[in-house]
mmCIF file of C-alpha atoms in Angstrom:
data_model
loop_
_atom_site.group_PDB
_atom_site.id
_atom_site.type_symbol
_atom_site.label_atom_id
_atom_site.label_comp_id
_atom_site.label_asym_id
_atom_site.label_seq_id
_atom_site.Cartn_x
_atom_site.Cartn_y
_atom_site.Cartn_z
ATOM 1 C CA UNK A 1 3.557 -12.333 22.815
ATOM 2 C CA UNK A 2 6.718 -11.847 24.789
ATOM 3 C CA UNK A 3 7.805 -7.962 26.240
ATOM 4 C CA UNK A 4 10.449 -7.612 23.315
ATOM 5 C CA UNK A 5 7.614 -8.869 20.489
ATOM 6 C CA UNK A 6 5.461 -5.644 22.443
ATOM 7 C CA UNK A 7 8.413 -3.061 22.453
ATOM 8 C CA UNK A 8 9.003 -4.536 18.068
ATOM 9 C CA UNK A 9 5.442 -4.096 17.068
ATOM 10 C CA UNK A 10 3.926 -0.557 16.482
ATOM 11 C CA UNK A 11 0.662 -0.882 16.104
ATOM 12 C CA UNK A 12 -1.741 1.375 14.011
ATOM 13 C CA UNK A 13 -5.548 0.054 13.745
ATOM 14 C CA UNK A 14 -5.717 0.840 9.811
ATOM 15 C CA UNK A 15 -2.418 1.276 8.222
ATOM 16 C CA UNK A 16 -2.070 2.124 4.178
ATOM 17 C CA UNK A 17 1.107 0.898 2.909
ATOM 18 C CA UNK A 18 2.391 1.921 -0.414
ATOM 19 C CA UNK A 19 5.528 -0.742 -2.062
ATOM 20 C CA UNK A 20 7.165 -0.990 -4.883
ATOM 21 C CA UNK A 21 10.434 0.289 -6.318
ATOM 22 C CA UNK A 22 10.917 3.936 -7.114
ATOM 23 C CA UNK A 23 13.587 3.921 -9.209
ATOM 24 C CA UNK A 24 11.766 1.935 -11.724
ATOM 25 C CA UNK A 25 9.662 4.085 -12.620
ATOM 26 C CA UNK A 26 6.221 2.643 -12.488
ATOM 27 C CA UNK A 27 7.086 0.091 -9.979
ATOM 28 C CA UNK A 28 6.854 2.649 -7.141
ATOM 29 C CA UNK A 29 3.136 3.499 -8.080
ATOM 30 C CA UNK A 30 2.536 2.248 -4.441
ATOM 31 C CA UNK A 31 5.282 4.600 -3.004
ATOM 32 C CA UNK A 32 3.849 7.355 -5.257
ATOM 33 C CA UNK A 33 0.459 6.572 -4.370
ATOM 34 C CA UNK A 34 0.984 6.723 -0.627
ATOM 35 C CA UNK A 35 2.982 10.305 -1.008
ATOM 36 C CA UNK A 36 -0.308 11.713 -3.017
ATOM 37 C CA UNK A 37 -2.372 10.891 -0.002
ATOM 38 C CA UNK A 38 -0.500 12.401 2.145
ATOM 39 C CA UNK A 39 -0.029 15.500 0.632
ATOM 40 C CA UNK A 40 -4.204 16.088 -0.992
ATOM 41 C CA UNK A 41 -5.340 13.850 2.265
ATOM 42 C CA UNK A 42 -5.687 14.494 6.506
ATOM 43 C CA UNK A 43 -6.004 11.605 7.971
ATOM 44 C CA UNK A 44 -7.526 10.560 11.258
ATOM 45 C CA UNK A 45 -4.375 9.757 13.980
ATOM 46 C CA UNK A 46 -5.118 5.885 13.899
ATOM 47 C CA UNK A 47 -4.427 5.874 10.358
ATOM 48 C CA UNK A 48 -0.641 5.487 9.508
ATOM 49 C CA UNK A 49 0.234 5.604 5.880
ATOM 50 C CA UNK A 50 4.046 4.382 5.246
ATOM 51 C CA UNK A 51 6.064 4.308 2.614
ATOM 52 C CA UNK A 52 7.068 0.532 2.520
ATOM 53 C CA UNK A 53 9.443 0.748 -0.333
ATOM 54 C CA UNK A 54 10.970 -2.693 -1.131
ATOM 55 C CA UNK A 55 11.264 -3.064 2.612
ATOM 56 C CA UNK A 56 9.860 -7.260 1.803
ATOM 57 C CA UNK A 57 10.029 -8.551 5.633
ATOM 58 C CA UNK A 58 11.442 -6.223 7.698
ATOM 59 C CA UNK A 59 7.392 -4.395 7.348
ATOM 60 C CA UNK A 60 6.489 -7.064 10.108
ATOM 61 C CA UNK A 61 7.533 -4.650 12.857
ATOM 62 C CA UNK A 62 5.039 -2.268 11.314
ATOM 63 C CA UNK A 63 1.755 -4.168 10.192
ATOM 64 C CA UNK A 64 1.760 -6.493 13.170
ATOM 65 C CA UNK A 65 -1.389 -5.659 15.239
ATOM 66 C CA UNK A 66 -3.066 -3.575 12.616
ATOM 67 C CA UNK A 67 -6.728 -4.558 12.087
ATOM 68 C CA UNK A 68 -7.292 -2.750 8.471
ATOM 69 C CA UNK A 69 -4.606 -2.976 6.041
ATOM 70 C CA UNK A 70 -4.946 -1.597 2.460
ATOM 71 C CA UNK A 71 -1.866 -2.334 0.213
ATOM 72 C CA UNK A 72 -1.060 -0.094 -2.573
ATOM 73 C CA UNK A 73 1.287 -0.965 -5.613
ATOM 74 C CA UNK A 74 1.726 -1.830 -8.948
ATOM 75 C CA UNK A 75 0.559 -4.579 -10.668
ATOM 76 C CA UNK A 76 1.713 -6.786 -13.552
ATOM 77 C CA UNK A 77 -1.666 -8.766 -14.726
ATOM 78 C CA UNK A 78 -2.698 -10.080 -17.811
ATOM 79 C CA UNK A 79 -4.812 -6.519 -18.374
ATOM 80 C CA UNK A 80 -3.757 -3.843 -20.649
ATOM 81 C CA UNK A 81 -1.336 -1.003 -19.368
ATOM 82 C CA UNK A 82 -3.510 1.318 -16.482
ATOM 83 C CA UNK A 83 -6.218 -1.267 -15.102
ATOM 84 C CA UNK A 84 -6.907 -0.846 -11.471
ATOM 85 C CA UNK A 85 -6.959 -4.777 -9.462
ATOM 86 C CA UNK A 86 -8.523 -4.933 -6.323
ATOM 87 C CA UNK A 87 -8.006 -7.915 -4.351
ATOM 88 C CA UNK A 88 -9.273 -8.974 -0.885
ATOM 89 C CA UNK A 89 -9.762 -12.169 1.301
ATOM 90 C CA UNK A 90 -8.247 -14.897 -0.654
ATOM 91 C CA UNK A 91 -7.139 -13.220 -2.980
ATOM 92 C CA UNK A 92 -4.640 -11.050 -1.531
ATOM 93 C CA UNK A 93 -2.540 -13.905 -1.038
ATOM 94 C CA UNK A 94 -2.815 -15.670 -4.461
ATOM 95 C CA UNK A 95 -1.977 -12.218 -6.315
ATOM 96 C CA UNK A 96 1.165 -12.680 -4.115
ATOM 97 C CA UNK A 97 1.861 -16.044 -5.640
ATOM 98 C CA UNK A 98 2.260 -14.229 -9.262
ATOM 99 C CA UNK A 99 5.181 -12.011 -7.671
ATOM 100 C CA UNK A 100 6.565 -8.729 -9.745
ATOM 101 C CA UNK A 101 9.070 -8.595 -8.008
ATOM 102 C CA UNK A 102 11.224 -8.696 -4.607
ATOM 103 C CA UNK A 103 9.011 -6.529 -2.287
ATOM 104 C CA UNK A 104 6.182 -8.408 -2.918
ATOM 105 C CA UNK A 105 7.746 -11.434 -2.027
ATOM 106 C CA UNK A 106 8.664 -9.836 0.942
ATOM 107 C CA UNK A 107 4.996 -8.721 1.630
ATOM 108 C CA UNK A 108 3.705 -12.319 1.106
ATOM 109 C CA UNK A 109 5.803 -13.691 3.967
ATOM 110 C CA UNK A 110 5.185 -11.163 6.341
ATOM 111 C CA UNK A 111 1.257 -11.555 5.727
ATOM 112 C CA UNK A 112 1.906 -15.593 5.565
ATOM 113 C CA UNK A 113 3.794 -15.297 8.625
ATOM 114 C CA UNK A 114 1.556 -13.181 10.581
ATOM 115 C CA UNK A 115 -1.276 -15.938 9.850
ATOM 116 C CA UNK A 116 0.797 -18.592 11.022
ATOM 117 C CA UNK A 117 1.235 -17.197 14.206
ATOM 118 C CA UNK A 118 -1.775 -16.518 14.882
ATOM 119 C CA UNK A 119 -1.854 -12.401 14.148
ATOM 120 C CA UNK A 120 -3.955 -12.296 10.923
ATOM 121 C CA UNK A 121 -4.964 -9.106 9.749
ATOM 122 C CA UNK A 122 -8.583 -9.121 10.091
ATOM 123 C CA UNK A 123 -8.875 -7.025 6.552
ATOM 124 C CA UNK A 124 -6.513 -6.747 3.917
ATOM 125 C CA UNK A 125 -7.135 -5.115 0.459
ATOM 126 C CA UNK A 126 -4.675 -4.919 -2.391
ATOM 127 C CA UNK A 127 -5.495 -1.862 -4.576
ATOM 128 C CA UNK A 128 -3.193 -1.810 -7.670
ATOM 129 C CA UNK A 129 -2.242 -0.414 -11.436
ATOM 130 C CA UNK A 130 -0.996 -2.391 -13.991
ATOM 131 C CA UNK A 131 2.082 -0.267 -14.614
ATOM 132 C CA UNK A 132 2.925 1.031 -18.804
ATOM 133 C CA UNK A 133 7.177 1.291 -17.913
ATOM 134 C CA UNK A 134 8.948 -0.250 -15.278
ATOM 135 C CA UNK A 135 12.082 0.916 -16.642
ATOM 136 C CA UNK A 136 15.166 2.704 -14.454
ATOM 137 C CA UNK A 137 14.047 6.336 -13.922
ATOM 138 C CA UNK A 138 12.865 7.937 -10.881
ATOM 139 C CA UNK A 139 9.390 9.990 -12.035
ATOM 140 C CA UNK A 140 6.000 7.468 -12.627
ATOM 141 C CA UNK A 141 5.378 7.612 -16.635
ATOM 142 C CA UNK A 142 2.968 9.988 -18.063
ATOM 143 C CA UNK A 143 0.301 7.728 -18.178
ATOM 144 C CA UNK A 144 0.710 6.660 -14.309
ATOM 145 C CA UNK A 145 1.335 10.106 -13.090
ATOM 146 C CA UNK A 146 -1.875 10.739 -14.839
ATOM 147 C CA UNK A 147 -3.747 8.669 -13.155
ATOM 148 C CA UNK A 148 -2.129 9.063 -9.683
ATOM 149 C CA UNK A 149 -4.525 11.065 -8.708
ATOM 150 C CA UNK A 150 -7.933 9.203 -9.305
ATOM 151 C CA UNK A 151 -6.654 6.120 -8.165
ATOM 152 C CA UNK A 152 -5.597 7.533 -4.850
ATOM 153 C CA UNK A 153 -9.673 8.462 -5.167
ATOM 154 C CA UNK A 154 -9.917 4.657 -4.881
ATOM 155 C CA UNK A 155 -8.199 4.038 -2.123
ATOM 156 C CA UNK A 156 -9.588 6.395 -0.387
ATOM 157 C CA UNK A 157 -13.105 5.113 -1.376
ATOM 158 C CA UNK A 158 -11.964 1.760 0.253
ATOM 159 C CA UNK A 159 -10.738 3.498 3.405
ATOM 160 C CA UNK A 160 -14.390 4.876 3.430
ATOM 161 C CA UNK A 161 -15.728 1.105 3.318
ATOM 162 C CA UNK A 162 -14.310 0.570 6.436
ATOM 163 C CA UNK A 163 -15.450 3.868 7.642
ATOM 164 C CA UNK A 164 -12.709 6.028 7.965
ATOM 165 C CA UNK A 165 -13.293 9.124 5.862
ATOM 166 C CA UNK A 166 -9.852 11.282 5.624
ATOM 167 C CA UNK A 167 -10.339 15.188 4.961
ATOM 168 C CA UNK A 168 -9.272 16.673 1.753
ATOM 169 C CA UNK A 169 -6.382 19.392 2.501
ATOM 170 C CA UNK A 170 -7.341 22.927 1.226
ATOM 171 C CA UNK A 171 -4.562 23.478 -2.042
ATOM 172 C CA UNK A 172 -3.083 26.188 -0.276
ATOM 173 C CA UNK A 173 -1.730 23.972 2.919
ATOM 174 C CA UNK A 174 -0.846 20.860 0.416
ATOM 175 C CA UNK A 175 2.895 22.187 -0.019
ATOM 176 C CA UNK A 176 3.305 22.257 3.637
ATOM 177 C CA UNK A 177 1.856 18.939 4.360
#
């Protein structure tokens, strides 16, 4: 790695990266998701969450180095409305192959790309909702906002798998969060 690939790459050990599109409603579950954590959730200081949006490649510059990466977002499937996929291994990169849209392709180079060149992430799970609208609109439907909160549960249940347990935040200091 060169001194301008070093001053590029910031580099978190576990990182929990929420895509997707927020102005289609249920597309930005991963967004969404990411926000709930951070505001119900401390989190030790080498755990970055970040709000990848529909960044697609530009999230190289910051996964690269991370050793734990847990991907939140929405996902289409063959399952009814509200099922909760988990992929790992493998798998993370043939869910990629069935892309929803733009920011996942985006997501499957950089994670392609990083294996190429030798900079693999060591562990990388894909914990996602098969979404009921992704319609233009800027709130998660009933339904997903619904279940927002126990499937931010489950990621946090996989964070503990790797043995990072983050704090639940008293309700009084969520707001300032």
């Amino acid at each position: 790695m060169s001194v301008i690939d070093d001053q590029l790459v910031a580099v978190a050990p576990v990182t929990v990266l929420g895509i997707g599109n927020i102005i289609l409603r249920d597309e930005g579950f991963g967004v969404r998701a990411v926000e709930y954590l951070e505001e119900h959730f401390h989190f030790p200081h080498d755990v970055r969450l970040l709000d990848g949006g529909t960044l697609g490649p530009e999230l190289l510059h910051f996964v690269t180095g991370t050793q734990k990466l847990l991907i939140l977002d929405a996902v289409a499937g063959d399952a009814p409305a509200g099922t909760v996929y988990r992929f790992e291994d493998d798998a993370v990169m043939a869910h990629f192959q069935e892309k929803m849209s733009s920011h996942e392709i985006g997501i499957q180079d950089v994670l392609a790309w990083l294996t190429v060149t030798e900079r693999a992430i060591p562990n990388v799970v894909v914990l996602g909702m098969q979404p009921y609208e992704v319609t233009a609109g800027l709130s998660l439907s009933p339904e997903m906002a619904a279940a927002l909160p126990h499937f931010a549960h489950r990621a946090v249940e996989e964070l503990v798998r790797w043995g990072i347990v983050p704090a639940e935040r008293p309700k009084q200091s969520r707001q300032s969060a």
